[in-house]
Amino acid sequence: MNTAFVVDSTGTLSQDLLDQDNIYELTLSTTFPDGTTYTDTRDDKKTIEFYETMTASKDLPTTSQPSPQQYSEILDDIKAKGYEHVIFILLSSKISGALQSAKVVAEDYADDFHTYFIDSKGTSLLIENLVEQGMTLLDEGLDHQTVCDKLRWVAEQTDIFVVVEDLKNLVKGGRLSKGESLMGNLLRIKPILIIDKNGEVKPYEKVRTLNKALKRMEDIVDEKMKLFDGKAKICFAHANREKKVAKEIEKLQVKYPNTSFRSDFLTVILGTHSGEGAIGVGVIPYASKD
């Protein structure tokens, strides 16, 4: 395959994918006021350590985009290896400026290869899934523009839902007032957020108690699976709630025994905004090959 893929580290790509020569990753990081820095990592112990540090911290860490040097180093390597096509698949442009930065840096390589940009309209395992589908469609002989159009369709069809367990990070991040947080905690409110088809994070519903919120998430999965006629993959990402997610998947596997499931941690960048305990789910449709 004479095509390179460039993703960002919030995509939580499996190690098998990352080990492939044509997969490149831009790494994001987050820094606490005392200077302690964590980068997105596949090391679960480091990720758990980050969540414990963040929960104990009075202030949120500050997230940062990939440096221009990271983009240039990756594109230099792609050029040196002779790739003819480069597909960027990055987190929502409404969440980060990473996609716009990629477009700016790539202008310097316009004569070296064809470049395509996919706004995932989301993040996390959606990015991994788009890479997987893109590689499959290219292997089946579809041209690059058609493949990218199909991947954009997948991105636009996939809503990501996140139930927030701890409201403190929403307060620290300015998405919720202290008064709203106090009332929410008293009433045991667990907000469900959506990363919608435009890639924007918005309130979706407010549900009392975590168990009811998770039940609502199961209902949403049912709605989406019906919409896609079962031709979809169900992905969960969590902020240090591996056991809870495993139970959710176990329940859904009874309903959808022939469906592929995937779960992993929300990376430190995403966890900075969601707070520890958040659980996200996305039902990702498969692009048709026709």
mmCIF file of C-alpha atoms in Angstrom:
data_model
loop_
_atom_site.group_PDB
_atom_site.id
_atom_site.type_symbol
_atom_site.label_atom_id
_atom_site.label_comp_id
_atom_site.label_asym_id
_atom_site.label_seq_id
_atom_site.Cartn_x
_atom_site.Cartn_y
_atom_site.Cartn_z
ATOM 1 C CA MET A 1 0.000 0.000 0.000
ATOM 2 C CA ASN A 2 1.599 3.255 -1.155
ATOM 3 C CA THR A 3 -0.461 5.282 1.305
ATOM 4 C CA ALA A 4 0.498 6.668 4.710
ATOM 5 C CA PHE A 5 -2.015 7.492 7.434
ATOM 6 C CA VAL A 6 -1.400 10.218 10.008
ATOM 7 C CA VAL A 7 -3.507 10.252 13.179
ATOM 8 C CA ASP A 8 -3.300 11.953 16.545
ATOM 9 C CA SER A 9 -2.775 10.150 19.818
ATOM 10 C CA THR A 10 -6.348 10.632 21.054
ATOM 11 C CA GLY A 11 -7.302 7.968 18.490
ATOM 12 C CA THR A 12 -6.079 5.169 20.780
ATOM 13 C CA LEU A 13 -4.900 3.041 17.867
ATOM 14 C CA SER A 14 -4.064 -0.538 18.762
ATOM 15 C CA GLN A 15 -0.394 -1.418 18.981
ATOM 16 C CA ASP A 16 -0.813 -3.725 15.981
ATOM 17 C CA LEU A 17 -1.898 -0.769 13.869
ATOM 18 C CA LEU A 18 0.790 1.539 15.211
ATOM 19 C CA ASP A 19 3.460 -1.055 14.434
ATOM 20 C CA GLN A 20 2.656 -0.863 10.726
ATOM 21 C CA ASP A 21 5.178 1.173 8.767
ATOM 22 C CA ASN A 22 2.581 3.377 7.072
ATOM 23 C CA ILE A 23 0.886 4.545 10.276
ATOM 24 C CA TYR A 24 2.137 7.748 11.888
ATOM 25 C CA GLU A 25 0.963 9.330 15.128
ATOM 26 C CA LEU A 26 1.047 12.926 16.354
ATOM 27 C CA THR A 27 1.412 12.914 20.149
ATOM 28 C CA LEU A 28 -0.525 15.285 22.406
ATOM 29 C CA SER A 29 0.302 16.085 26.017
ATOM 30 C CA THR A 30 -1.125 17.744 29.103
ATOM 31 C CA THR A 31 0.773 19.620 31.828
ATOM 32 C CA PHE A 32 -0.140 20.280 35.474
ATOM 33 C CA PRO A 33 0.621 23.649 37.116
ATOM 34 C CA ASP A 34 3.628 22.119 38.903
ATOM 35 C CA GLY A 35 5.167 21.244 35.538
ATOM 36 C CA THR A 36 4.346 17.532 35.560
ATOM 37 C CA THR A 37 3.582 16.468 31.995
ATOM 38 C CA TYR A 38 1.735 13.408 30.753
ATOM 39 C CA THR A 39 1.559 12.354 27.126
ATOM 40 C CA ASP A 40 -1.065 10.133 25.546
ATOM 41 C CA THR A 41 0.217 6.603 26.003
ATOM 42 C CA ARG A 42 -0.692 2.926 25.546
ATOM 43 C CA ASP A 43 0.727 2.258 29.027
ATOM 44 C CA ASP A 44 -2.387 1.688 31.139
ATOM 45 C CA LYS A 45 -0.430 2.148 34.379
ATOM 46 C CA LYS A 46 0.694 5.613 33.280
ATOM 47 C CA THR A 47 -2.845 6.508 32.232
ATOM 48 C CA ILE A 48 -4.259 5.403 35.586
ATOM 49 C CA GLU A 49 -1.533 7.386 37.347
ATOM 50 C CA PHE A 50 -2.605 10.462 35.379
ATOM 51 C CA TYR A 51 -6.247 10.053 36.400
ATOM 52 C CA GLU A 52 -5.304 9.678 40.060
ATOM 53 C CA THR A 53 -3.081 12.772 39.865
ATOM 54 C CA MET A 54 -5.781 14.807 38.152
ATOM 55 C CA THR A 55 -8.469 13.816 40.638
ATOM 56 C CA ALA A 56 -6.233 14.953 43.515
ATOM 57 C CA SER A 57 -5.233 18.206 41.802
ATOM 58 C CA LYS A 58 -6.964 21.506 42.566
ATOM 59 C CA ASP A 59 -6.425 22.790 39.035
ATOM 60 C CA LEU A 60 -6.834 21.162 35.650
ATOM 61 C CA PRO A 61 -3.726 20.476 33.604
ATOM 62 C CA THR A 62 -3.300 22.393 30.361
ATOM 63 C CA THR A 63 -3.546 20.450 27.105
ATOM 64 C CA SER A 64 -1.356 21.198 24.109
ATOM 65 C CA GLN A 65 -1.494 20.482 20.389
ATOM 66 C CA PRO A 66 1.294 18.695 18.502
ATOM 67 C CA SER A 67 4.204 20.993 17.739
ATOM 68 C CA PRO A 68 4.837 22.073 14.114
ATOM 69 C CA GLN A 69 8.099 20.119 14.344
ATOM 70 C CA GLN A 70 6.146 16.886 14.902
ATOM 71 C CA TYR A 71 4.208 17.433 11.676
ATOM 72 C CA SER A 72 7.367 18.218 9.722
ATOM 73 C CA GLU A 73 9.299 15.225 11.068
ATOM 74 C CA ILE A 74 6.473 12.873 10.115
ATOM 75 C CA LEU A 75 6.018 14.345 6.648
ATOM 76 C CA ASP A 76 9.772 14.317 6.042
ATOM 77 C CA ASP A 77 9.835 10.601 6.828
ATOM 78 C CA ILE A 78 6.832 9.951 4.597
ATOM 79 C CA LYS A 79 8.577 11.810 1.777
ATOM 80 C CA ALA A 80 11.821 9.892 2.317
ATOM 81 C CA LYS A 81 9.987 6.553 2.126
ATOM 82 C CA GLY A 82 8.333 7.492 -1.153
ATOM 83 C CA TYR A 83 4.671 7.380 -0.210
ATOM 84 C CA GLU A 84 2.465 8.867 -2.918
ATOM 85 C CA HIS A 85 -0.644 9.484 -0.800
ATOM 86 C CA VAL A 86 -1.101 10.733 2.775
ATOM 87 C CA ILE A 87 -4.426 10.600 4.621
ATOM 88 C CA PHE A 88 -4.722 12.650 7.806
ATOM 89 C CA ILE A 89 -7.463 11.472 10.199
ATOM 90 C CA LEU A 90 -7.571 13.747 13.236
ATOM 91 C CA LEU A 91 -9.826 14.652 16.142
ATOM 92 C CA SER A 92 -12.729 17.023 15.567
ATOM 93 C CA SER A 93 -11.743 20.443 14.287
ATOM 94 C CA LYS A 94 -14.306 21.873 16.733
ATOM 95 C CA ILE A 95 -12.265 20.435 19.611
ATOM 96 C CA SER A 96 -8.717 21.030 18.432
ATOM 97 C CA GLY A 97 -6.728 22.983 15.867
ATOM 98 C CA ALA A 98 -4.666 19.907 14.934
ATOM 99 C CA LEU A 99 -6.404 19.438 11.586
ATOM 100 C CA GLN A 100 -5.903 23.050 10.536
ATOM 101 C CA SER A 101 -2.242 22.871 11.564
ATOM 102 C CA ALA A 102 -1.820 19.755 9.436
ATOM 103 C CA LYS A 103 -3.218 21.565 6.402
ATOM 104 C CA VAL A 104 -0.819 24.472 6.877
ATOM 105 C CA VAL A 105 2.288 22.292 7.275
ATOM 106 C CA ALA A 106 1.287 19.979 4.411
ATOM 107 C CA GLU A 107 1.310 22.888 1.974
ATOM 108 C CA ASP A 108 5.111 22.678 1.969
ATOM 109 C CA TYR A 109 4.886 19.109 0.659
ATOM 110 C CA ALA A 110 2.359 19.701 -2.129
ATOM 111 C CA ASP A 111 4.823 18.541 -4.795
ATOM 112 C CA ASP A 112 5.825 15.399 -2.900
ATOM 113 C CA PHE A 113 2.564 13.481 -2.457
ATOM 114 C CA HIS A 114 -1.221 13.765 -2.613
ATOM 115 C CA THR A 115 -2.703 14.778 0.735
ATOM 116 C CA TYR A 116 -6.232 14.167 2.047
ATOM 117 C CA PHE A 117 -7.757 15.469 5.275
ATOM 118 C CA ILE A 118 -10.498 13.716 7.245
ATOM 119 C CA ASP A 119 -12.167 15.560 10.118
ATOM 120 C CA SER A 120 -13.253 12.653 12.311
ATOM 121 C CA LYS A 121 -16.003 14.851 13.813
ATOM 122 C CA GLY A 122 -15.099 13.039 17.012
ATOM 123 C CA THR A 123 -12.093 11.388 18.605
ATOM 124 C CA SER A 124 -10.896 8.252 20.398
ATOM 125 C CA LEU A 125 -11.736 4.874 18.869
ATOM 126 C CA LEU A 126 -13.639 6.499 16.002
ATOM 127 C CA ILE A 127 -10.247 7.558 14.594
ATOM 128 C CA GLU A 128 -8.910 4.012 14.879
ATOM 129 C CA ASN A 129 -11.999 2.676 13.131
ATOM 130 C CA LEU A 130 -11.676 5.180 10.279
ATOM 131 C CA VAL A 131 -8.089 4.054 9.713
ATOM 132 C CA GLU A 132 -9.142 0.402 9.670
ATOM 133 C CA GLN A 133 -11.981 1.034 7.239
ATOM 134 C CA GLY A 134 -9.766 3.215 5.062
ATOM 135 C CA MET A 135 -7.108 0.515 4.771
ATOM 136 C CA THR A 136 -9.732 -2.109 3.928
ATOM 137 C CA LEU A 137 -11.357 0.008 1.224
ATOM 138 C CA LEU A 138 -7.988 0.817 -0.360
ATOM 139 C CA ASP A 139 -7.045 -2.876 -0.350
ATOM 140 C CA GLU A 140 -10.286 -3.577 -2.200
ATOM 141 C CA GLY A 141 -9.221 -1.265 -4.993
ATOM 142 C CA LEU A 142 -11.202 1.913 -4.384
ATOM 143 C CA ASP A 143 -9.479 5.139 -5.368
ATOM 144 C CA HIS A 144 -8.304 7.533 -2.664
ATOM 145 C CA GLN A 145 -10.914 10.217 -3.193
ATOM 146 C CA THR A 146 -13.745 7.694 -3.034
ATOM 147 C CA VAL A 147 -12.289 6.153 0.112
ATOM 148 C CA CYS A 148 -12.010 9.566 1.786
ATOM 149 C CA ASP A 149 -15.586 10.437 0.825
ATOM 150 C CA LYS A 150 -16.770 7.201 2.428
ATOM 151 C CA LEU A 151 -14.744 7.862 5.573
ATOM 152 C CA ARG A 152 -16.254 11.343 5.843
ATOM 153 C CA TRP A 153 -19.692 9.727 5.617
ATOM 154 C CA VAL A 154 -18.811 7.387 8.497
ATOM 155 C CA ALA A 155 -17.581 10.329 10.569
ATOM 156 C CA GLU A 156 -20.743 12.321 9.911
ATOM 157 C CA GLN A 157 -22.983 9.383 10.816
ATOM 158 C CA THR A 158 -21.261 8.629 14.126
ATOM 159 C CA ASP A 159 -22.426 10.412 17.257
ATOM 160 C CA ILE A 160 -20.348 9.851 20.380
ATOM 161 C CA PHE A 161 -22.142 9.876 23.739
ATOM 162 C CA VAL A 162 -20.320 10.420 27.027
ATOM 163 C CA VAL A 163 -21.733 10.072 30.520
ATOM 164 C CA VAL A 164 -19.836 12.208 33.032
ATOM 165 C CA GLU A 165 -19.502 10.679 36.481
ATOM 166 C CA ASP A 166 -17.621 13.481 38.250
ATOM 167 C CA LEU A 167 -18.784 17.056 37.597
ATOM 168 C CA LYS A 168 -15.637 18.707 38.999
ATOM 169 C CA ASN A 169 -13.772 18.828 35.702
ATOM 170 C CA LEU A 170 -16.739 20.446 33.981
ATOM 171 C CA VAL A 171 -16.561 23.167 36.626
ATOM 172 C CA LYS A 172 -12.788 23.533 36.363
ATOM 173 C CA GLY A 173 -13.067 23.695 32.585
ATOM 174 C CA GLY A 174 -15.800 26.341 32.694
ATOM 175 C CA ARG A 175 -18.562 24.151 31.206
ATOM 176 C CA LEU A 176 -20.544 24.130 34.465
ATOM 177 C CA SER A 177 -20.912 26.619 37.321
ATOM 178 C CA LYS A 178 -20.158 25.665 40.924
ATOM 179 C CA GLY A 179 -23.832 26.120 41.764
ATOM 180 C CA GLU A 180 -24.921 23.807 38.971
ATOM 181 C CA SER A 181 -22.327 21.276 40.104
ATOM 182 C CA LEU A 182 -23.535 21.425 43.711
ATOM 183 C CA MET A 183 -27.150 20.941 42.657
ATOM 184 C CA GLY A 184 -26.148 18.162 40.277
ATOM 185 C CA ASN A 185 -24.285 16.307 43.011
ATOM 186 C CA LEU A 186 -27.165 16.699 45.448
ATOM 187 C CA LEU A 187 -29.599 15.289 42.896
ATOM 188 C CA ARG A 188 -27.068 12.716 41.680
ATOM 189 C CA ILE A 189 -27.331 14.119 38.164
ATOM 190 C CA LYS A 190 -25.112 12.456 35.564
ATOM 191 C CA PRO A 191 -25.046 14.529 32.388
ATOM 192 C CA ILE A 192 -24.779 12.804 29.042
ATOM 193 C CA LEU A 193 -22.829 14.797 26.473
ATOM 194 C CA ILE A 194 -22.803 14.282 22.721
ATOM 195 C CA ILE A 195 -20.108 14.909 20.154
ATOM 196 C CA ASP A 196 -22.527 15.489 17.308
ATOM 197 C CA LYS A 197 -22.342 15.228 13.520
ATOM 198 C CA ASN A 198 -20.670 18.637 13.390
ATOM 199 C CA GLY A 199 -17.988 17.514 15.824
ATOM 200 C CA GLU A 200 -19.224 19.800 18.597
ATOM 201 C CA VAL A 201 -19.517 18.816 22.262
ATOM 202 C CA LYS A 202 -23.005 19.610 23.531
ATOM 203 C CA PRO A 203 -25.286 18.625 26.430
ATOM 204 C CA TYR A 204 -27.591 15.789 25.409
ATOM 205 C CA GLU A 205 -29.543 14.682 28.475
ATOM 206 C CA LYS A 206 -29.422 14.867 32.261
ATOM 207 C CA VAL A 207 -30.090 11.584 34.027
ATOM 208 C CA ARG A 208 -30.285 10.852 37.743
ATOM 209 C CA THR A 209 -27.798 8.220 38.963
ATOM 210 C CA LEU A 210 -25.011 6.552 37.037
ATOM 211 C CA ASN A 211 -26.913 3.296 36.594
ATOM 212 C CA LYS A 212 -29.785 5.082 34.887
ATOM 213 C CA ALA A 213 -27.346 6.996 32.713
ATOM 214 C CA LEU A 214 -25.703 3.753 31.611
ATOM 215 C CA LYS A 215 -29.126 2.251 30.897
ATOM 216 C CA ARG A 216 -29.870 5.283 28.718
ATOM 217 C CA MET A 217 -26.596 4.671 26.890
ATOM 218 C CA GLU A 218 -27.704 1.096 26.202
ATOM 219 C CA ASP A 219 -30.949 2.456 24.733
ATOM 220 C CA ILE A 220 -28.961 4.823 22.521
ATOM 221 C CA VAL A 221 -26.857 1.907 21.272
ATOM 222 C CA ASP A 222 -30.082 0.042 20.411
ATOM 223 C CA GLU A 223 -31.380 3.070 18.491
ATOM 224 C CA LYS A 224 -28.165 3.399 16.502
ATOM 225 C CA MET A 225 -27.874 -0.311 15.746
ATOM 226 C CA LYS A 226 -31.419 -0.233 14.384
ATOM 227 C CA LEU A 227 -30.578 2.847 12.303
ATOM 228 C CA PHE A 228 -27.579 1.090 10.729
ATOM 229 C CA ASP A 229 -29.377 -2.253 10.346
ATOM 230 C CA GLY A 230 -26.803 -3.838 12.626
ATOM 231 C CA LYS A 231 -23.952 -3.056 10.224
ATOM 232 C CA ALA A 232 -21.793 -1.244 12.750
ATOM 233 C CA LYS A 233 -19.113 -1.639 15.395
ATOM 234 C CA ILE A 234 -19.754 -0.704 19.025
ATOM 235 C CA CYS A 235 -16.881 1.100 20.745
ATOM 236 C CA PHE A 236 -16.501 2.145 24.370
ATOM 237 C CA ALA A 237 -13.859 4.454 25.818
ATOM 238 C CA HIS A 238 -13.544 5.164 29.522
ATOM 239 C CA ALA A 239 -11.684 7.282 32.057
ATOM 240 C CA ASN A 240 -10.455 4.525 34.374
ATOM 241 C CA ARG A 241 -13.686 2.526 34.498
ATOM 242 C CA GLU A 242 -12.593 -0.674 32.793
ATOM 243 C CA LYS A 243 -14.752 -3.036 34.869
ATOM 244 C CA LYS A 244 -17.937 -1.015 34.350
ATOM 245 C CA VAL A 245 -17.378 -0.952 30.604
ATOM 246 C CA ALA A 246 -16.698 -4.696 30.543
ATOM 247 C CA LYS A 247 -20.096 -5.277 32.188
ATOM 248 C CA GLU A 248 -21.819 -3.018 29.662
ATOM 249 C CA ILE A 249 -20.233 -4.873 26.774
ATOM 250 C CA GLU A 250 -21.162 -8.219 28.293
ATOM 251 C CA LYS A 251 -24.833 -7.168 28.385
ATOM 252 C CA LEU A 252 -24.801 -5.838 24.835
ATOM 253 C CA GLN A 253 -23.087 -8.940 23.467
ATOM 254 C CA VAL A 254 -26.177 -10.917 24.410
ATOM 255 C CA LYS A 255 -28.249 -8.668 22.131
ATOM 256 C CA TYR A 256 -25.631 -8.391 19.401
ATOM 257 C CA PRO A 257 -23.669 -11.661 19.319
ATOM 258 C CA ASN A 258 -22.366 -11.082 15.791
ATOM 259 C CA THR A 259 -21.208 -7.512 16.387
ATOM 260 C CA SER A 260 -17.602 -6.430 16.903
ATOM 261 C CA PHE A 261 -16.862 -4.563 20.125
ATOM 262 C CA ARG A 262 -13.833 -2.525 21.142
ATOM 263 C CA SER A 263 -12.978 -0.757 24.393
ATOM 264 C CA ASP A 264 -10.023 1.219 25.691
ATOM 265 C CA PHE A 265 -9.034 4.125 27.927
ATOM 266 C CA LEU A 266 -9.839 7.710 27.125
ATOM 267 C CA THR A 267 -6.361 9.164 26.656
ATOM 268 C CA VAL A 268 -4.988 11.710 29.114
ATOM 269 C CA ILE A 269 -5.905 14.572 26.770
ATOM 270 C CA LEU A 270 -9.542 13.502 26.591
ATOM 271 C CA GLY A 271 -9.658 12.621 30.279
ATOM 272 C CA THR A 272 -8.503 16.134 31.155
ATOM 273 C CA HIS A 273 -11.843 17.411 29.896
ATOM 274 C CA SER A 274 -14.123 14.526 30.866
ATOM 275 C CA GLY A 275 -12.788 13.846 34.347
ATOM 276 C CA GLU A 276 -12.182 10.456 35.906
ATOM 277 C CA GLY A 277 -15.095 8.042 35.616
ATOM 278 C CA ALA A 278 -16.443 9.214 32.263
ATOM 279 C CA ILE A 279 -17.694 6.523 29.877
ATOM 280 C CA GLY A 280 -18.205 7.108 26.179
ATOM 281 C CA VAL A 281 -19.822 4.992 23.488
ATOM 282 C CA GLY A 282 -20.047 5.261 19.734
ATOM 283 C CA VAL A 283 -21.841 3.048 17.229
ATOM 284 C CA ILE A 284 -19.736 3.318 14.089
ATOM 285 C CA PRO A 285 -21.331 2.221 10.785
ATOM 286 C CA TYR A 286 -19.436 0.377 8.095
ATOM 287 C CA ALA A 287 -19.052 2.221 4.814
ATOM 288 C CA SER A 288 -20.470 0.351 1.838
ATOM 289 C CA LYS A 289 -18.003 -0.798 -0.773
ATOM 290 C CA ASP A 290 -20.341 0.084 -3.648
#
